[in-house]
Amino acid sequence: MRFPVRLSPPATAAAATAGAVLAAVALRRYLRTRSSMATSAHRRGSAGGITLVVSGKSTEDQHHLAAAGGALVLGEGDYVEDITVSLDSGAGAGFDAGAYMAALRASRFGRWMLWSPRLASTHDLVTQNFAKLPVGVVCVADVQFKGRGRSKNVWESPPGCLMFSFTSQMEDARKLPLMQIMDIFLSLTIFVGLSELDVKIKWPNDLYLKGLKVGGILCTSSYQPKVYNICTGIGLNVDNEEPTTCLNAALKEMNANLPTLKREDILASFFNKFEVLFEIFTNEGFQALEEQYYNSWLHSGQKVVVQDGPEAQHADSVVTIQGLTPAGYLYAIGEDGKSYELHPDGNRVSAKEDGNVVLHEYIHR
């Protein structure tokens, strides 16, 4: 930035004094401007801002998304990130958009992609900019340091994970509560054909392998006239063995000759299957997919202890999980024949006993 005032050499002492005063005032204004710029930069978010690389199934898709990218925001109030948008150059750094788009057969979902090497939350980006982006867009990050989970949990996702969020819409409010249930089931279909990876669903939104979590889902929605806007965020631990395990480590342990899973292939496989099953879900409801879901979860016939009342004087009741209620909660029957509806409540579960709501801990036997 140029110094804002340039003074000619003074001809007299008075002129010299006046020139010194003007220079001091100009310098003070210059420093105040610089300070204001520094404060503004601090308030606008992380140093360097956010880089988003735009890709599309076609050139038209790519340019359509790039046009929308200039209006994107992330953050609120004084803390808004600076966002730089560029077209994918095919250089192959980070996520390989070319390989992903080549494997993608879906026509509605995943054909527009935003990729960032480092992002606070893919879910926040698509949620805050839903109206500015085409429905079906996906946002992918290599590193995510403020990922969203249930009950306001925050997750850090290092390199080696597949983190992505995408958008969809639904008109039928009755199906909305089961959307997350369907999404976690669809994530599991990625592993169809890989019998070596016995990945299972842990209700309501986790994927488990050998008793260890390898993935999770968050599904949120908002309403506008006649339609619900849905944002789904998914995280899968593909290559990072810390702190527990990852998909490729488990795959190698079971069969060293199998090729490793790649994030690009996993994402394309997800959308290829999601598009077909989303159509079935929209037209026929979850009942059409329910049997496949139960074959893939951990809870059929599982005994659960619910503890009624304060910890010091609670009474244990044993219930057996039967399946899901129409609203997507756990349906269980007690030893006394009573029906229970178990709800997630942060890291606890609440139980509705024959219509009466009582808070319980849940313990797996």
mmCIF file of C-alpha atoms in Angstrom:
data_model
loop_
_atom_site.group_PDB
_atom_site.id
_atom_site.type_symbol
_atom_site.label_atom_id
_atom_site.label_comp_id
_atom_site.label_asym_id
_atom_site.label_seq_id
_atom_site.Cartn_x
_atom_site.Cartn_y
_atom_site.Cartn_z
ATOM 1 C CA MET A 1 0.000 0.000 0.000
ATOM 2 C CA ARG A 2 1.473 3.407 -1.001
ATOM 3 C CA PHE A 3 2.065 6.079 1.583
ATOM 4 C CA PRO A 4 -1.009 8.312 1.114
ATOM 5 C CA VAL A 5 0.687 11.753 1.104
ATOM 6 C CA ARG A 6 3.849 12.829 -0.677
ATOM 7 C CA LEU A 7 5.207 16.273 0.321
ATOM 8 C CA SER A 8 7.564 18.501 -1.646
ATOM 9 C CA PRO A 9 10.696 19.702 0.195
ATOM 10 C CA PRO A 10 9.761 22.810 2.296
ATOM 11 C CA ALA A 11 11.217 26.161 1.155
ATOM 12 C CA THR A 12 10.982 27.874 4.529
ATOM 13 C CA ALA A 13 11.018 26.993 8.237
ATOM 14 C CA ALA A 14 7.257 27.640 8.451
ATOM 15 C CA ALA A 15 6.684 25.460 5.461
ATOM 16 C CA ALA A 16 8.886 22.801 7.007
ATOM 17 C CA THR A 17 6.847 22.887 10.220
ATOM 18 C CA ALA A 18 3.575 22.710 8.299
ATOM 19 C CA GLY A 19 4.947 19.882 6.201
ATOM 20 C CA ALA A 20 5.997 17.944 9.319
ATOM 21 C CA VAL A 21 2.526 18.365 10.840
ATOM 22 C CA LEU A 22 0.815 17.187 7.652
ATOM 23 C CA ALA A 23 3.169 14.236 7.397
ATOM 24 C CA ALA A 24 2.463 13.255 11.007
ATOM 25 C CA VAL A 25 -1.291 13.437 10.418
ATOM 26 C CA ALA A 26 -0.968 11.390 7.245
ATOM 27 C CA LEU A 27 1.171 8.801 9.011
ATOM 28 C CA ARG A 28 -1.339 8.542 11.851
ATOM 29 C CA ARG A 29 -4.162 7.982 9.340
ATOM 30 C CA TYR A 30 -2.086 5.403 7.489
ATOM 31 C CA LEU A 31 -1.299 3.450 10.664
ATOM 32 C CA ARG A 32 -4.936 3.643 11.811
ATOM 33 C CA THR A 33 -6.027 2.234 8.439
ATOM 34 C CA ARG A 34 -3.483 -0.580 8.664
ATOM 35 C CA SER A 35 -4.591 -1.368 12.218
ATOM 36 C CA SER A 36 -8.224 -1.419 11.144
ATOM 37 C CA MET A 37 -7.356 -3.733 8.265
ATOM 38 C CA ALA A 38 -5.503 -6.090 10.608
ATOM 39 C CA THR A 39 -8.435 -6.137 13.049
ATOM 40 C CA SER A 40 -10.858 -6.754 10.217
ATOM 41 C CA ALA A 41 -8.706 -9.588 8.910
ATOM 42 C CA HIS A 42 -8.655 -11.142 12.387
ATOM 43 C CA ARG A 43 -12.418 -10.863 12.684
ATOM 44 C CA ARG A 44 -12.932 -12.349 9.266
ATOM 45 C CA GLY A 45 -11.631 -15.706 10.376
ATOM 46 C CA SER A 46 -8.575 -17.889 9.994
ATOM 47 C CA ALA A 47 -5.376 -16.638 8.407
ATOM 48 C CA GLY A 48 -5.382 -17.107 4.648
ATOM 49 C CA GLY A 49 -9.131 -17.750 4.515
ATOM 50 C CA ILE A 50 -10.690 -20.720 2.732
ATOM 51 C CA THR A 51 -9.806 -22.170 -0.646
ATOM 52 C CA LEU A 52 -12.616 -23.897 -2.553
ATOM 53 C CA VAL A 53 -11.916 -25.729 -5.804
ATOM 54 C CA VAL A 54 -14.936 -26.161 -8.072
ATOM 55 C CA SER A 55 -15.552 -29.275 -10.183
ATOM 56 C CA GLY A 56 -18.468 -30.519 -12.249
ATOM 57 C CA LYS A 57 -19.555 -33.575 -14.178
ATOM 58 C CA SER A 58 -19.618 -31.332 -17.237
ATOM 59 C CA THR A 59 -18.005 -28.003 -18.091
ATOM 60 C CA GLU A 60 -21.435 -26.397 -17.820
ATOM 61 C CA ASP A 61 -21.878 -27.861 -14.308
ATOM 62 C CA GLN A 62 -18.479 -26.559 -13.272
ATOM 63 C CA HIS A 63 -19.092 -23.017 -14.482
ATOM 64 C CA HIS A 64 -22.590 -22.976 -12.992
ATOM 65 C CA LEU A 65 -21.157 -23.838 -9.578
ATOM 66 C CA ALA A 66 -18.274 -21.377 -9.987
ATOM 67 C CA ALA A 67 -20.772 -18.577 -10.637
ATOM 68 C CA ALA A 68 -22.501 -19.376 -7.350
ATOM 69 C CA GLY A 69 -19.207 -19.722 -5.506
ATOM 70 C CA GLY A 70 -18.510 -15.999 -5.476
ATOM 71 C CA ALA A 71 -21.488 -15.410 -3.146
ATOM 72 C CA LEU A 72 -20.657 -18.120 -0.595
ATOM 73 C CA VAL A 73 -20.124 -17.261 3.079
ATOM 74 C CA LEU A 74 -18.987 -19.192 6.133
ATOM 75 C CA GLY A 75 -19.282 -17.847 9.663
ATOM 76 C CA GLU A 76 -21.441 -15.181 11.212
ATOM 77 C CA GLY A 77 -21.230 -11.789 12.861
ATOM 78 C CA ASP A 78 -17.679 -10.444 13.045
ATOM 79 C CA TYR A 79 -16.174 -13.829 12.233
ATOM 80 C CA VAL A 80 -16.718 -14.470 8.544
ATOM 81 C CA GLU A 81 -14.162 -16.405 6.540
ATOM 82 C CA ASP A 82 -12.677 -15.045 3.318
ATOM 83 C CA ILE A 83 -13.441 -17.563 0.560
ATOM 84 C CA THR A 84 -11.377 -17.948 -2.600
ATOM 85 C CA VAL A 85 -12.988 -19.965 -5.397
ATOM 86 C CA SER A 86 -11.094 -21.466 -8.334
ATOM 87 C CA LEU A 87 -11.816 -23.973 -11.094
ATOM 88 C CA ASP A 88 -10.308 -27.448 -10.835
ATOM 89 C CA SER A 89 -7.166 -27.545 -12.965
ATOM 90 C CA GLY A 90 -6.802 -31.322 -13.010
ATOM 91 C CA ALA A 91 -3.420 -31.075 -11.309
ATOM 92 C CA GLY A 92 -4.370 -33.940 -9.004
ATOM 93 C CA ALA A 93 -3.427 -32.299 -5.700
ATOM 94 C CA GLY A 94 -5.530 -33.521 -2.795
ATOM 95 C CA PHE A 95 -8.862 -35.075 -3.754
ATOM 96 C CA ASP A 96 -8.781 -36.291 -7.380
ATOM 97 C CA ALA A 97 -11.910 -34.697 -8.827
ATOM 98 C CA GLY A 98 -11.265 -36.164 -12.278
ATOM 99 C CA ALA A 99 -11.173 -39.749 -10.983
ATOM 100 C CA TYR A 100 -14.291 -39.113 -8.908
ATOM 101 C CA MET A 101 -16.298 -37.609 -11.767
ATOM 102 C CA ALA A 102 -15.226 -40.425 -14.105
ATOM 103 C CA ALA A 103 -16.646 -43.012 -11.673
ATOM 104 C CA LEU A 104 -19.849 -41.037 -10.978
ATOM 105 C CA ARG A 105 -22.987 -42.276 -12.749
ATOM 106 C CA ALA A 106 -25.565 -40.354 -10.699
ATOM 107 C CA SER A 107 -27.303 -37.565 -12.573
ATOM 108 C CA ARG A 108 -28.835 -35.621 -9.640
ATOM 109 C CA PHE A 109 -26.421 -35.984 -6.734
ATOM 110 C CA GLY A 110 -22.705 -35.304 -6.535
ATOM 111 C CA ARG A 111 -22.320 -33.858 -10.032
ATOM 112 C CA TRP A 112 -21.283 -30.487 -8.556
ATOM 113 C CA MET A 113 -18.381 -30.579 -6.113
ATOM 114 C CA LEU A 114 -16.622 -28.091 -3.854
ATOM 115 C CA TRP A 115 -13.294 -29.331 -2.491
ATOM 116 C CA SER A 116 -11.107 -27.702 0.156
ATOM 117 C CA PRO A 117 -7.755 -28.858 1.533
ATOM 118 C CA ARG A 118 -8.748 -27.529 4.960
ATOM 119 C CA LEU A 119 -12.165 -26.456 6.186
ATOM 120 C CA ALA A 120 -13.822 -25.923 9.551
ATOM 121 C CA SER A 121 -16.972 -27.829 8.586
ATOM 122 C CA THR A 122 -18.301 -29.054 5.244
ATOM 123 C CA HIS A 123 -21.730 -29.256 6.872
ATOM 124 C CA ASP A 124 -21.697 -25.599 7.933
ATOM 125 C CA LEU A 125 -20.683 -24.516 4.434
ATOM 126 C CA VAL A 126 -23.547 -26.257 2.624
ATOM 127 C CA THR A 127 -26.064 -25.413 5.372
ATOM 128 C CA GLN A 128 -25.312 -21.681 5.361
ATOM 129 C CA ASN A 129 -25.339 -21.512 1.558
ATOM 130 C CA PHE A 130 -28.147 -23.931 0.695
ATOM 131 C CA ALA A 131 -30.152 -21.422 -1.371
ATOM 132 C CA LYS A 132 -27.075 -20.345 -3.353
ATOM 133 C CA LEU A 133 -26.015 -23.844 -4.406
ATOM 134 C CA PRO A 134 -27.590 -26.395 -6.759
ATOM 135 C CA VAL A 135 -29.485 -29.165 -4.934
ATOM 136 C CA GLY A 136 -27.284 -32.265 -4.936
ATOM 137 C CA VAL A 137 -23.998 -30.382 -4.530
ATOM 138 C CA VAL A 138 -21.302 -32.056 -2.419
ATOM 139 C CA CYS A 139 -18.559 -30.372 -0.388
ATOM 140 C CA VAL A 140 -15.419 -32.414 0.415
ATOM 141 C CA ALA A 141 -12.521 -31.508 2.722
ATOM 142 C CA ASP A 142 -9.153 -33.209 3.252
ATOM 143 C CA VAL A 143 -8.905 -31.849 6.800
ATOM 144 C CA GLN A 144 -11.835 -30.750 8.942
ATOM 145 C CA PHE A 145 -11.198 -29.134 12.308
ATOM 146 C CA LYS A 146 -14.702 -28.240 13.493
ATOM 147 C CA GLY A 147 -16.891 -31.030 12.180
ATOM 148 C CA ARG A 148 -20.411 -31.260 13.557
ATOM 149 C CA GLY A 149 -21.842 -34.222 15.437
ATOM 150 C CA ARG A 150 -24.960 -34.925 17.454
ATOM 151 C CA SER A 151 -25.598 -32.914 20.625
ATOM 152 C CA LYS A 152 -23.232 -30.140 19.492
ATOM 153 C CA ASN A 153 -20.242 -32.496 19.582
ATOM 154 C CA VAL A 154 -17.265 -31.159 17.597
ATOM 155 C CA TRP A 155 -14.931 -33.481 15.708
ATOM 156 C CA GLU A 156 -11.458 -33.044 14.293
ATOM 157 C CA SER A 157 -10.850 -35.094 11.152
ATOM 158 C CA PRO A 158 -7.199 -35.458 10.073
ATOM 159 C CA PRO A 159 -5.913 -36.470 6.629
ATOM 160 C CA GLY A 160 -6.967 -39.966 5.612
ATOM 161 C CA CYS A 161 -10.672 -39.463 6.293
ATOM 162 C CA LEU A 162 -13.410 -38.933 3.721
ATOM 163 C CA MET A 163 -15.468 -35.990 4.980
ATOM 164 C CA PHE A 164 -18.308 -34.714 2.831
ATOM 165 C CA SER A 165 -21.674 -32.977 3.071
ATOM 166 C CA PHE A 166 -24.355 -32.800 0.399
ATOM 167 C CA THR A 167 -27.846 -31.401 -0.105
ATOM 168 C CA SER A 168 -31.219 -32.868 -0.994
ATOM 169 C CA GLN A 169 -34.892 -31.896 -0.711
ATOM 170 C CA MET A 170 -38.056 -33.634 0.406
ATOM 171 C CA GLU A 171 -41.723 -32.635 0.405
ATOM 172 C CA ASP A 172 -43.206 -35.341 2.661
ATOM 173 C CA ALA A 173 -42.666 -34.357 6.302
ATOM 174 C CA ARG A 174 -43.616 -37.863 7.466
ATOM 175 C CA LYS A 175 -40.498 -39.310 5.853
ATOM 176 C CA LEU A 176 -38.159 -36.641 7.213
ATOM 177 C CA PRO A 177 -37.442 -38.277 10.628
ATOM 178 C CA LEU A 178 -36.204 -41.406 8.840
ATOM 179 C CA MET A 179 -33.859 -39.546 6.497
ATOM 180 C CA GLN A 180 -30.821 -39.996 8.759
ATOM 181 C CA ILE A 181 -31.676 -43.675 9.219
ATOM 182 C CA MET A 182 -31.744 -44.071 5.456
ATOM 183 C CA ASP A 183 -28.500 -42.144 4.965
ATOM 184 C CA ILE A 184 -26.573 -44.308 7.419
ATOM 185 C CA PHE A 185 -27.949 -47.399 5.665
ATOM 186 C CA LEU A 186 -26.916 -46.030 2.282
ATOM 187 C CA SER A 187 -23.410 -45.395 3.604
ATOM 188 C CA LEU A 188 -23.245 -49.079 4.427
ATOM 189 C CA THR A 189 -24.121 -50.048 0.834
ATOM 190 C CA ILE A 190 -20.684 -48.732 -0.160
ATOM 191 C CA PHE A 191 -19.259 -51.955 1.249
ATOM 192 C CA VAL A 192 -21.545 -54.312 -0.693
ATOM 193 C CA GLY A 193 -19.235 -56.819 -2.387
ATOM 194 C CA LEU A 194 -16.567 -56.365 0.290
ATOM 195 C CA SER A 195 -17.535 -59.226 2.562
ATOM 196 C CA GLU A 196 -14.149 -58.897 4.278
ATOM 197 C CA LEU A 197 -15.356 -55.644 5.818
ATOM 198 C CA ASP A 198 -18.234 -56.555 8.097
ATOM 199 C CA VAL A 199 -19.307 -52.969 8.761
ATOM 200 C CA LYS A 200 -22.487 -52.619 10.823
ATOM 201 C CA ILE A 201 -24.898 -49.839 11.771
ATOM 202 C CA LYS A 202 -24.979 -48.653 15.372
ATOM 203 C CA TRP A 203 -28.221 -46.742 15.821
ATOM 204 C CA PRO A 204 -28.852 -43.964 15.218
ATOM 205 C CA ASN A 205 -25.982 -42.665 13.103
ATOM 206 C CA ASP A 206 -22.692 -44.578 13.418
ATOM 207 C CA LEU A 207 -20.832 -47.229 11.431
ATOM 208 C CA TYR A 208 -18.849 -49.816 13.391
ATOM 209 C CA LEU A 209 -16.208 -52.357 12.400
ATOM 210 C CA LYS A 210 -15.114 -54.988 14.941
ATOM 211 C CA GLY A 211 -16.607 -52.945 17.759
ATOM 212 C CA LEU A 212 -14.811 -49.744 16.712
ATOM 213 C CA LYS A 213 -16.345 -46.661 15.125
ATOM 214 C CA VAL A 214 -15.197 -46.004 11.559
ATOM 215 C CA GLY A 215 -17.876 -43.577 10.396
ATOM 216 C CA GLY A 216 -20.789 -41.371 11.323
ATOM 217 C CA ILE A 217 -23.567 -39.215 9.902
ATOM 218 C CA LEU A 218 -25.286 -35.956 10.785
ATOM 219 C CA CYS A 219 -28.539 -35.003 9.057
ATOM 220 C CA THR A 220 -30.162 -31.581 9.522
ATOM 221 C CA SER A 221 -33.090 -29.891 7.826
ATOM 222 C CA SER A 222 -34.842 -26.561 7.456
ATOM 223 C CA TYR A 223 -38.219 -25.691 5.997
ATOM 224 C CA GLN A 224 -39.180 -23.390 3.186
ATOM 225 C CA PRO A 225 -42.646 -23.239 1.618
ATOM 226 C CA LYS A 226 -43.688 -26.714 0.403
ATOM 227 C CA VAL A 227 -40.246 -28.326 0.753
ATOM 228 C CA TYR A 228 -37.663 -29.368 3.357
ATOM 229 C CA ASN A 229 -34.015 -28.573 2.677
ATOM 230 C CA ILE A 230 -31.801 -31.398 3.926
ATOM 231 C CA CYS A 231 -28.067 -31.316 4.583
ATOM 232 C CA THR A 232 -26.312 -34.629 5.209
ATOM 233 C CA GLY A 233 -22.758 -34.801 6.537
ATOM 234 C CA ILE A 234 -20.799 -38.074 6.441
ATOM 235 C CA GLY A 235 -17.358 -38.978 7.758
ATOM 236 C CA LEU A 236 -15.514 -42.244 7.050
ATOM 237 C CA ASN A 237 -12.076 -43.172 8.367
ATOM 238 C CA VAL A 238 -10.462 -44.577 5.234
ATOM 239 C CA ASP A 239 -6.696 -44.381 5.806
ATOM 240 C CA ASN A 240 -5.957 -43.036 9.286
ATOM 241 C CA GLU A 241 -5.322 -45.878 11.767
ATOM 242 C CA GLU A 242 -5.265 -43.560 14.787
ATOM 243 C CA PRO A 243 -6.691 -43.662 17.375
ATOM 244 C CA THR A 244 -8.561 -46.920 16.686
ATOM 245 C CA THR A 245 -8.642 -48.346 13.161
ATOM 246 C CA CYS A 246 -9.535 -47.492 9.578
ATOM 247 C CA LEU A 247 -11.125 -49.267 6.634
ATOM 248 C CA ASN A 248 -7.928 -49.932 4.693
ATOM 249 C CA ALA A 249 -6.057 -51.247 7.744
ATOM 250 C CA ALA A 250 -8.885 -53.691 8.421
ATOM 251 C CA LEU A 251 -9.009 -54.666 4.748
ATOM 252 C CA LYS A 252 -5.267 -55.318 4.632
ATOM 253 C CA GLU A 253 -5.402 -57.354 7.823
ATOM 254 C CA MET A 254 -8.085 -59.623 6.372
ATOM 255 C CA ASN A 255 -6.698 -59.955 2.859
ATOM 256 C CA ALA A 256 -3.403 -58.326 1.961
ATOM 257 C CA ASN A 257 -3.996 -58.935 -1.775
ATOM 258 C CA LEU A 258 -7.084 -56.743 -2.012
ATOM 259 C CA PRO A 259 -6.641 -53.247 -3.472
ATOM 260 C CA THR A 260 -6.993 -50.402 -1.022
ATOM 261 C CA LEU A 261 -10.095 -48.239 -0.960
ATOM 262 C CA LYS A 262 -9.795 -44.736 -2.410
ATOM 263 C CA ARG A 263 -11.828 -41.773 -1.249
ATOM 264 C CA GLU A 264 -12.810 -40.855 -4.796
ATOM 265 C CA ASP A 265 -14.205 -44.334 -5.534
ATOM 266 C CA ILE A 266 -16.049 -44.480 -2.200
ATOM 267 C CA LEU A 267 -17.741 -41.124 -2.792
ATOM 268 C CA ALA A 268 -18.770 -41.993 -6.359
ATOM 269 C CA SER A 269 -20.086 -45.390 -5.204
ATOM 270 C CA PHE A 270 -22.127 -43.708 -2.489
ATOM 271 C CA PHE A 271 -23.913 -41.316 -4.863
ATOM 272 C CA ASN A 272 -24.427 -43.988 -7.525
ATOM 273 C CA LYS A 273 -26.362 -46.058 -4.965
ATOM 274 C CA PHE A 274 -27.868 -43.139 -3.066
ATOM 275 C CA GLU A 275 -29.657 -41.779 -6.128
ATOM 276 C CA VAL A 276 -31.435 -45.086 -6.813
ATOM 277 C CA LEU A 277 -32.393 -45.785 -3.196
ATOM 278 C CA PHE A 278 -33.410 -42.172 -2.518
ATOM 279 C CA GLU A 279 -35.971 -42.554 -5.324
ATOM 280 C CA ILE A 280 -37.305 -45.742 -3.712
ATOM 281 C CA PHE A 281 -37.416 -44.063 -0.299
ATOM 282 C CA THR A 282 -39.243 -41.012 -1.684
ATOM 283 C CA ASN A 283 -41.836 -43.045 -3.567
ATOM 284 C CA GLU A 284 -42.352 -46.085 -1.325
ATOM 285 C CA GLY A 285 -41.089 -45.040 2.092
ATOM 286 C CA PHE A 286 -38.594 -46.705 4.396
ATOM 287 C CA GLN A 287 -40.627 -49.919 4.525
ATOM 288 C CA ALA A 288 -39.203 -50.875 1.132
ATOM 289 C CA LEU A 289 -35.672 -50.797 2.604
ATOM 290 C CA GLU A 290 -36.401 -51.852 6.175
ATOM 291 C CA GLU A 291 -35.457 -55.524 5.904
ATOM 292 C CA GLN A 292 -32.078 -54.692 4.364
ATOM 293 C CA TYR A 293 -31.494 -52.180 7.147
ATOM 294 C CA TYR A 294 -32.181 -54.721 9.906
ATOM 295 C CA ASN A 295 -29.808 -57.199 8.278
ATOM 296 C CA SER A 296 -27.072 -54.578 8.629
ATOM 297 C CA TRP A 297 -27.476 -53.260 12.164
ATOM 298 C CA LEU A 298 -26.201 -54.383 15.573
ATOM 299 C CA HIS A 299 -29.365 -54.287 17.639
ATOM 300 C CA SER A 300 -31.861 -57.008 16.686
ATOM 301 C CA GLY A 301 -32.743 -58.922 19.845
ATOM 302 C CA GLN A 302 -30.308 -56.875 21.915
ATOM 303 C CA LYS A 303 -31.014 -56.636 25.630
ATOM 304 C CA VAL A 304 -30.910 -53.135 27.075
ATOM 305 C CA VAL A 305 -31.094 -52.107 30.726
ATOM 306 C CA VAL A 306 -33.082 -48.931 31.348
ATOM 307 C CA GLN A 307 -32.642 -47.304 34.730
ATOM 308 C CA ASP A 308 -35.705 -45.520 36.067
ATOM 309 C CA GLY A 309 -35.455 -42.602 38.476
ATOM 310 C CA PRO A 310 -32.461 -40.902 40.178
ATOM 311 C CA GLU A 311 -29.194 -42.858 40.206
ATOM 312 C CA ALA A 312 -29.311 -43.446 43.974
ATOM 313 C CA GLN A 313 -32.722 -45.084 43.855
ATOM 314 C CA HIS A 314 -33.226 -46.273 40.299
ATOM 315 C CA ALA A 315 -34.953 -49.507 39.364
ATOM 316 C CA ASP A 316 -33.560 -51.505 36.467
ATOM 317 C CA SER A 317 -35.820 -52.774 33.720
ATOM 318 C CA VAL A 318 -34.609 -55.079 30.963
ATOM 319 C CA VAL A 319 -36.045 -54.486 27.502
ATOM 320 C CA THR A 320 -35.392 -56.228 24.185
ATOM 321 C CA ILE A 321 -34.974 -54.189 21.013
ATOM 322 C CA GLN A 322 -37.392 -55.261 18.288
ATOM 323 C CA GLY A 323 -36.780 -52.690 15.558
ATOM 324 C CA LEU A 324 -37.624 -49.087 14.729
ATOM 325 C CA THR A 325 -40.766 -47.073 15.313
ATOM 326 C CA PRO A 326 -42.353 -45.185 12.373
ATOM 327 C CA ALA A 327 -40.501 -42.073 13.608
ATOM 328 C CA GLY A 328 -37.104 -43.810 13.507
ATOM 329 C CA TYR A 329 -36.642 -44.421 17.255
ATOM 330 C CA LEU A 330 -35.829 -47.774 18.836
ATOM 331 C CA TYR A 331 -38.829 -49.951 19.566
ATOM 332 C CA ALA A 332 -38.374 -52.321 22.530
ATOM 333 C CA ILE A 333 -40.489 -54.628 24.676
ATOM 334 C CA GLY A 334 -39.941 -55.095 28.406
ATOM 335 C CA GLU A 335 -40.026 -58.361 30.332
ATOM 336 C CA ASP A 336 -43.421 -57.262 31.610
ATOM 337 C CA GLY A 337 -44.733 -56.987 28.043
ATOM 338 C CA LYS A 338 -44.787 -53.182 27.998
ATOM 339 C CA SER A 339 -43.672 -51.318 24.896
ATOM 340 C CA TYR A 340 -40.827 -48.799 25.017
ATOM 341 C CA GLU A 341 -39.691 -46.175 22.535
ATOM 342 C CA LEU A 342 -36.012 -45.292 23.062
ATOM 343 C CA HIS A 343 -34.821 -41.859 21.984
ATOM 344 C CA PRO A 344 -31.275 -40.521 21.616
ATOM 345 C CA ASP A 345 -30.659 -37.748 24.153
ATOM 346 C CA GLY A 346 -27.095 -36.576 23.643
ATOM 347 C CA ASN A 347 -24.968 -39.476 24.827
ATOM 348 C CA ARG A 348 -27.944 -40.879 26.741
ATOM 349 C CA VAL A 349 -31.276 -42.341 25.737
ATOM 350 C CA SER A 350 -34.748 -41.355 26.811
ATOM 351 C CA ALA A 351 -37.501 -43.949 26.920
ATOM 352 C CA LYS A 352 -41.195 -43.493 26.321
ATOM 353 C CA GLU A 353 -43.032 -46.202 28.242
ATOM 354 C CA ASP A 354 -46.526 -46.742 26.837
ATOM 355 C CA GLY A 355 -46.865 -43.016 26.206
ATOM 356 C CA ASN A 356 -45.211 -41.737 29.406
ATOM 357 C CA VAL A 357 -41.797 -40.169 28.904
ATOM 358 C CA VAL A 358 -39.103 -41.077 31.427
ATOM 359 C CA LEU A 359 -35.354 -40.414 31.100
ATOM 360 C CA HIS A 360 -33.107 -43.462 31.280
ATOM 361 C CA GLU A 361 -29.483 -44.430 30.909
ATOM 362 C CA TYR A 362 -28.960 -47.231 28.443
ATOM 363 C CA ILE A 363 -26.420 -49.977 28.980
ATOM 364 C CA HIS A 364 -25.682 -52.726 26.437
ATOM 365 C CA ARG A 365 -25.478 -56.260 27.797
#
